[in-house]
Amino acid sequence: RKDGDCEDSYSLERTWTATDNCGNETSLTQIITVVDTTAPELTIPANETAECDDLPEVGQASATDNCDAEVDVVYDGEQRVDGSCEDSYTLLRTWTATDNCGNSTTLSQTITVVDTTAPELTIPADETVECDSIPEVGQASATDNCDADVDIKFDGEVRKDGDCEDSYSLERTWTATDNCGNETSLTQIITVVDTTAPEITVPADEAVDCAAVPEPGTATGVDNCDTDVEIRYDGEVRTDGDCPGNYTLVRTWTAIDNCGNETSDSQTITVTDTTAPVQIGEIPASENEINGCADDYMDAPLTEEEFALLFEDDCSNVVVDLF
């Protein structure tokens, strides 16, 4: 054997000798030139498709050779080839197997990296609020299986009317989008209600003479939600006292907001008669007076009704009792 330039490249010289009976001999040599031109057979991990957050570790490659029991296998590293978005690309992982004579085989594994998972979006919780306590637009947050920063956009709010002006819902929507355009949208529903009745202010209670009963005054109202409050005058109720000129008037107003919540309040007017009748006519002289006798109006030629007409009262008819 004569070694060549590598372990599996050499020559074998095989010699034969022919000898006759007298010792004459002839020798010839066969030269076998041994070469290694066959590259190893290399086996690498199979191609894969993986999510961007689930990339496989670098696998193991193996090789066999027609001549060598052990083949040198080297991992040459990986190359990234960008795709249509940041988290969509391919990885080419390459191995090379080389035998003792430098014959080599190179193969690459293709890992197709995809991003098909939308972000997880967290938005403010649904709420039910009074019409004067509507919250400001809150903050949303998002996480993604691949992206550290997720784009979050507030898409605005949509109002859906309810059964009255201050009863409605607000739908506020956010959208989270990752680097590959996967998106998640969620909507917060704010239910707006009006359960608070207006505050009403009515004219103050009064005590008046029966001749000075005021006209109904004006009530006002304010509401937590409405600028203009409907004021309704419900009328008055009279409760008689111990005489026609003594009584009370209860005047009631009601304030109503846009959702039908209402508040009623009343003013009490206490009416009294403290003024005596006033004489407005002359009382005719009695017959005795005409005859020069003592003053005796009791003999005046008038009935009680006629006598009463000679007096005037600021609150009631005058009644005369002649005795």
Short mmCIF file of C-alpha atoms in Angstrom, two decimals:
data_model
loop_
_atom_site.label_atom_id
_atom_site.label_comp_id
_atom_site.label_asym_id
_atom_site.label_seq_id
_atom_site.Cartn_x
_atom_site.Cartn_y
_atom_site.Cartn_z
CA ARG A 1 0.00 0.00 0.00
CA LYS A 2 1.17 3.45 -0.88
CA ASP A 3 -0.69 6.25 0.81
CA GLY A 4 -2.08 9.07 -1.28
CA ASP A 5 -3.13 12.59 -0.36
CA CYS A 6 -5.94 11.49 1.94
CA GLU A 7 -6.85 8.56 4.08
CA ASP A 8 -9.05 6.93 1.47
CA SER A 9 -6.82 7.74 -1.50
CA TYR A 10 -3.94 5.28 -1.95
CA SER A 11 -2.60 2.54 -4.22
CA LEU A 12 -2.25 -1.17 -3.71
CA GLU A 13 0.54 -3.00 -5.57
CA ARG A 14 -0.18 -6.71 -5.82
CA THR A 15 2.73 -8.83 -7.19
CA TRP A 16 2.76 -12.34 -8.58
CA THR A 17 5.93 -14.44 -9.44
CA ALA A 18 6.12 -17.41 -11.83
CA THR A 19 9.06 -19.88 -11.26
CA ASP A 20 10.01 -22.88 -13.50
CA ASN A 21 11.83 -26.07 -12.49
CA CYS A 22 15.19 -24.52 -12.97
CA GLY A 23 14.44 -21.53 -10.84
CA ASN A 24 13.81 -19.08 -13.63
CA GLU A 25 11.11 -16.62 -12.52
CA THR A 26 9.06 -13.77 -13.79
CA SER A 27 7.34 -11.25 -11.53
CA LEU A 28 4.45 -8.91 -12.45
CA THR A 29 2.70 -6.33 -10.34
CA GLN A 30 -0.97 -5.20 -10.38
CA ILE A 31 -1.52 -1.65 -9.26
CA ILE A 32 -4.94 -0.88 -7.73
CA THR A 33 -5.49 2.81 -7.41
CA VAL A 34 -8.01 3.48 -4.64
CA VAL A 35 -9.91 6.77 -4.81
CA ASP A 36 -12.74 8.38 -2.81
CA THR A 37 -14.95 10.55 -4.96
CA THR A 38 -18.26 9.89 -3.26
CA ALA A 39 -19.54 12.48 -0.89
CA PRO A 40 -21.20 11.48 2.36
CA GLU A 41 -24.98 11.13 2.68
CA LEU A 42 -26.21 13.87 4.98
CA THR A 43 -29.46 13.81 6.98
CA ILE A 44 -30.72 17.06 8.51
CA PRO A 45 -33.91 18.04 10.41
CA ALA A 46 -37.02 18.26 8.24
CA ASN A 47 -38.42 21.55 7.02
CA GLU A 48 -40.93 23.18 9.41
CA THR A 49 -43.53 25.91 9.63
CA ALA A 50 -43.57 27.56 13.06
CA GLU A 51 -45.26 30.46 14.80
CA CYS A 52 -42.99 33.40 15.46
CA ASP A 53 -43.01 32.69 19.20
CA ASP A 54 -42.35 28.96 18.83
CA LEU A 55 -39.13 28.66 16.87
CA PRO A 56 -37.46 25.25 17.21
CA GLU A 57 -33.97 24.91 18.59
CA VAL A 58 -31.21 23.99 16.15
CA GLY A 59 -31.57 20.28 15.50
CA GLN A 60 -29.03 17.51 14.99
CA ALA A 61 -27.71 16.38 11.63
CA SER A 62 -26.05 13.02 10.88
CA ALA A 63 -24.09 11.55 7.97
CA THR A 64 -22.86 8.25 6.57
CA ASP A 65 -20.05 7.65 4.08
CA ASN A 66 -19.16 4.79 1.77
CA CYS A 67 -15.64 4.74 3.16
CA ASP A 68 -15.50 6.47 6.52
CA ALA A 69 -17.03 5.12 9.68
CA GLU A 70 -17.17 8.60 11.15
CA VAL A 71 -18.05 11.67 9.13
CA ASP A 72 -17.36 15.22 10.23
CA VAL A 73 -20.67 17.16 10.37
CA VAL A 74 -20.51 20.94 10.84
CA TYR A 75 -23.43 23.31 11.51
CA ASP A 76 -22.80 26.35 9.30
CA GLY A 77 -25.37 28.61 10.98
CA GLU A 78 -28.64 30.14 9.83
CA GLN A 79 -29.63 32.84 7.41
CA ARG A 80 -32.80 34.93 7.69
CA VAL A 81 -34.78 35.83 4.60
CA ASP A 82 -37.39 38.51 5.28
CA GLY A 83 -40.98 37.99 4.27
CA SER A 84 -44.03 40.23 3.92
CA CYS A 85 -43.94 41.53 7.50
CA GLU A 86 -41.61 41.71 10.45
CA ASP A 87 -42.69 38.41 11.98
CA SER A 88 -43.09 36.50 8.73
CA TYR A 89 -39.76 35.23 7.33
CA THR A 90 -37.74 32.10 6.64
CA LEU A 91 -34.69 30.70 8.38
CA LEU A 92 -32.21 28.62 6.39
CA ARG A 93 -30.17 26.39 8.71
CA THR A 94 -27.25 24.72 6.94
CA TRP A 95 -25.07 21.71 7.74
CA THR A 96 -22.06 20.30 5.85
CA ALA A 97 -20.78 16.72 6.05
CA THR A 98 -17.19 16.13 4.90
CA ASP A 99 -15.42 12.78 4.55
CA ASN A 100 -11.72 12.03 4.96
CA CYS A 101 -10.96 12.98 1.39
CA GLY A 102 -12.73 16.30 1.43
CA ASN A 103 -15.83 15.18 -0.36
CA SER A 104 -18.68 17.16 1.14
CA THR A 105 -22.45 17.41 1.10
CA THR A 106 -24.29 20.56 2.16
CA LEU A 107 -28.00 20.68 2.96
CA SER A 108 -30.28 23.38 4.40
CA GLN A 109 -33.38 23.10 6.53
CA THR A 110 -36.07 25.70 5.76
CA ILE A 111 -38.08 26.98 8.73
CA THR A 112 -41.04 29.05 7.56
CA VAL A 113 -41.89 31.50 10.32
CA VAL A 114 -45.45 32.86 10.39
CA ASP A 115 -47.50 35.13 12.62
CA THR A 116 -51.17 34.17 12.60
CA THR A 117 -52.00 35.04 16.21
CA ALA A 118 -53.80 38.30 16.95
CA PRO A 119 -52.86 40.40 19.97
CA GLU A 120 -54.67 40.06 23.29
CA LEU A 121 -56.48 43.34 23.96
CA THR A 122 -57.63 44.62 27.34
CA ILE A 123 -60.07 47.55 27.45
CA PRO A 124 -61.94 49.36 30.24
CA ALA A 125 -64.84 47.38 31.73
CA ASP A 126 -68.47 48.04 30.86
CA GLU A 127 -70.16 50.60 33.10
CA THR A 128 -73.58 51.93 34.04
CA VAL A 129 -73.44 55.62 34.97
CA GLU A 130 -75.69 58.58 35.62
CA CYS A 131 -76.03 61.01 32.75
CA ASP A 132 -73.94 63.62 34.60
CA SER A 133 -71.09 61.20 35.42
CA ILE A 134 -69.96 59.93 32.02
CA PRO A 135 -66.31 58.85 32.31
CA GLU A 136 -63.55 60.08 30.04
CA VAL A 137 -62.23 57.68 27.43
CA GLY A 138 -60.09 55.13 29.25
CA GLN A 139 -56.83 53.41 28.33
CA ALA A 140 -56.52 50.08 26.56
CA SER A 141 -53.49 47.77 26.61
CA ALA A 142 -52.39 44.81 24.56
CA THR A 143 -49.84 42.02 24.47
CA ASP A 144 -48.71 39.94 21.52
CA ASN A 145 -47.03 36.57 21.18
CA CYS A 146 -44.28 38.10 19.04
CA ASP A 147 -44.26 41.89 19.30
CA ALA A 148 -43.06 43.85 22.30
CA ASP A 149 -44.98 46.94 21.21
CA VAL A 150 -48.51 46.62 19.86
CA ASP A 151 -50.25 49.43 18.01
CA ILE A 152 -53.50 50.35 19.80
CA LYS A 153 -56.00 52.67 18.17
CA PHE A 154 -59.16 54.15 19.69
CA ASP A 155 -61.75 53.86 16.94
CA GLY A 156 -64.22 56.28 18.54
CA GLU A 157 -67.61 55.93 20.15
CA VAL A 158 -71.11 55.36 18.83
CA ARG A 159 -74.19 56.63 20.66
CA LYS A 160 -77.35 54.52 20.62
CA ASP A 161 -80.41 56.33 21.88
CA GLY A 162 -82.64 54.82 24.53
CA ASP A 163 -86.21 55.57 25.58
CA CYS A 164 -85.51 59.17 26.57
CA GLU A 165 -82.98 61.89 25.86
CA ASP A 166 -80.72 61.12 28.81
CA SER A 167 -80.99 57.34 28.58
CA TYR A 168 -78.66 55.87 25.96
CA SER A 169 -75.55 53.77 25.48
CA LEU A 170 -72.05 54.66 24.33
CA GLU A 171 -70.05 52.02 22.49
CA ARG A 172 -66.32 52.76 22.64
CA THR A 173 -64.11 50.57 20.46
CA TRP A 174 -60.36 49.93 20.41
CA THR A 175 -58.29 47.89 17.93
CA ALA A 176 -54.88 46.30 18.59
CA THR A 177 -52.75 45.45 15.55
CA ASP A 178 -49.46 43.52 15.51
CA ASN A 179 -46.57 43.83 13.06
CA CYS A 180 -48.15 41.39 10.62
CA GLY A 181 -51.57 43.01 10.53
CA ASN A 182 -53.32 40.57 12.85
CA GLU A 183 -55.83 42.57 14.86
CA THR A 184 -58.26 42.32 17.73
CA SER A 185 -61.14 44.75 18.32
CA LEU A 186 -63.12 45.07 21.54
CA THR A 187 -65.96 47.39 22.56
CA GLN A 188 -66.75 48.89 25.95
CA ILE A 189 -70.45 49.60 26.55
CA ILE A 190 -71.31 52.51 28.82
CA THR A 191 -74.98 52.43 29.76
CA VAL A 192 -76.13 55.97 30.57
CA VAL A 193 -79.21 56.37 32.77
CA ASP A 194 -81.11 59.26 34.34
CA THR A 195 -82.65 58.25 37.64
CA THR A 196 -82.25 61.58 39.45
CA ALA A 197 -85.28 63.82 39.73
CA PRO A 198 -84.96 67.60 39.30
CA GLU A 199 -84.65 69.99 42.22
CA ILE A 200 -87.62 72.37 42.39
CA THR A 201 -87.89 75.74 44.08
CA VAL A 202 -91.40 77.10 44.70
CA PRO A 203 -92.51 80.49 46.10
CA ALA A 204 -92.13 80.76 49.86
CA ASP A 205 -95.05 80.19 52.22
CA GLU A 206 -96.99 83.34 53.04
CA ALA A 207 -99.53 84.66 55.56
CA VAL A 208 -101.77 87.30 54.00
CA ASP A 209 -104.95 89.20 54.61
CA CYS A 210 -107.94 87.87 52.77
CA ALA A 211 -107.96 90.97 50.60
CA ALA A 212 -104.35 90.50 49.50
CA VAL A 213 -104.15 86.92 48.24
CA PRO A 214 -101.34 86.88 45.62
CA GLU A 215 -101.58 85.38 42.16
CA PRO A 216 -99.73 82.07 41.71
CA GLY A 217 -96.02 82.75 41.53
CA THR A 218 -93.35 81.09 39.43
CA ALA A 219 -91.44 77.95 40.34
CA THR A 220 -88.01 77.04 38.97
CA GLY A 221 -86.17 73.79 38.57
CA VAL A 222 -82.63 72.52 37.96
CA ASP A 223 -81.58 69.05 36.86
CA ASN A 224 -78.33 67.10 36.93
CA CYS A 225 -78.57 66.51 33.18
CA ASP A 226 -81.09 68.83 31.55
CA THR A 227 -80.57 72.51 30.90
CA ASP A 228 -84.28 73.20 30.60
CA VAL A 229 -86.66 71.59 33.07
CA GLU A 230 -90.39 71.46 32.46
CA ILE A 231 -92.35 73.20 35.26
CA ARG A 232 -96.03 72.38 35.62
CA TYR A 233 -98.45 74.27 37.87
CA ASP A 234 -100.79 71.65 39.32
CA GLY A 235 -103.28 74.13 40.83
CA GLU A 236 -104.33 74.97 44.36
CA VAL A 237 -106.39 73.30 47.05
CA ARG A 238 -108.41 75.43 49.52
CA THR A 239 -109.01 74.28 53.07
CA ASP A 240 -111.62 76.36 54.91
CA GLY A 241 -111.00 77.72 58.37
CA ASP A 242 -113.37 78.86 61.14
CA CYS A 243 -114.91 81.61 59.03
CA PRO A 244 -115.20 82.43 55.33
CA GLY A 245 -112.25 84.82 55.49
CA ASN A 246 -109.93 82.36 57.22
CA TYR A 247 -108.57 79.51 55.09
CA THR A 248 -105.41 78.05 53.57
CA LEU A 249 -104.37 77.68 49.96
CA VAL A 250 -101.91 74.93 49.01
CA ARG A 251 -100.41 75.60 45.59
CA THR A 252 -98.39 72.81 43.98
CA TRP A 253 -95.82 72.75 41.19
CA THR A 254 -94.06 69.77 39.58
CA ALA A 255 -90.65 69.78 37.84
CA ILE A 256 -90.15 67.09 35.17
CA ASP A 257 -86.85 66.22 33.40
CA ASN A 258 -86.34 64.71 29.96
CA CYS A 259 -86.62 61.17 31.26
CA GLY A 260 -89.83 61.69 33.24
CA ASN A 261 -88.25 61.96 36.67
CA GLU A 262 -90.27 64.47 38.65
CA THR A 263 -90.32 66.39 41.91
CA SER A 264 -93.33 68.16 43.40
CA ASP A 265 -93.39 70.84 46.07
CA SER A 266 -96.07 73.09 47.51
CA GLN A 267 -96.48 76.61 48.78
CA THR A 268 -98.89 77.20 51.67
CA ILE A 269 -100.71 80.54 51.82
CA THR A 270 -102.43 81.18 55.15
CA VAL A 271 -105.32 83.60 54.63
CA THR A 272 -106.91 85.51 57.53
CA ASP A 273 -109.58 88.21 57.89
CA THR A 274 -108.57 90.79 60.50
CA THR A 275 -110.30 93.89 59.08
CA ALA A 276 -113.81 94.96 60.34
CA PRO A 277 -116.52 96.05 57.87
CA VAL A 278 -116.68 99.72 56.91
CA GLN A 279 -119.91 101.74 56.82
CA ILE A 280 -120.54 103.14 53.37
CA GLY A 281 -124.12 104.43 53.67
CA GLU A 282 -126.25 106.60 55.97
CA ILE A 283 -128.59 104.87 58.35
CA PRO A 284 -132.11 106.42 58.12
CA ALA A 285 -133.41 108.04 61.26
CA SER A 286 -135.89 106.03 63.29
CA GLU A 287 -139.42 107.23 63.91
CA ASN A 288 -138.60 107.96 67.54
CA GLU A 289 -135.64 110.08 66.50
CA ILE A 290 -137.83 112.01 64.11
CA ASN A 291 -140.25 112.66 66.97
CA GLY A 292 -137.44 114.01 69.14
CA CYS A 293 -137.04 110.93 71.25
CA ALA A 294 -133.80 109.28 72.17
CA ASP A 295 -131.52 107.92 69.39
CA ASP A 296 -132.84 104.53 68.62
CA TYR A 297 -131.52 103.10 65.40
CA MET A 298 -133.16 99.85 66.25
CA ASP A 299 -136.40 101.45 65.09
CA ALA A 300 -134.92 102.33 61.71
CA PRO A 301 -137.29 101.25 58.92
CA LEU A 302 -134.76 98.73 57.39
CA THR A 303 -134.56 94.97 57.22
CA GLU A 304 -131.38 93.14 58.24
CA GLU A 305 -130.52 92.60 54.55
CA GLU A 306 -131.08 96.28 53.75
CA PHE A 307 -129.08 97.28 56.77
CA ALA A 308 -126.16 95.08 55.66
CA LEU A 309 -125.99 96.94 52.33
CA LEU A 310 -124.89 100.03 54.23
CA PHE A 311 -121.58 98.28 55.15
CA GLU A 312 -118.68 96.96 53.08
CA ASP A 313 -116.06 94.31 53.97
CA ASP A 314 -112.79 93.58 52.18
CA CYS A 315 -113.28 89.82 52.27
CA SER A 316 -116.90 88.75 52.63
CA ASN A 317 -120.50 89.84 52.52
CA VAL A 318 -121.71 91.73 55.61
CA VAL A 319 -124.37 90.10 57.70
CA VAL A 320 -126.35 92.27 60.13
CA ASP A 321 -128.19 90.83 63.07
CA LEU A 322 -130.69 93.33 64.45
CA PHE A 323 -131.58 92.59 68.06
#
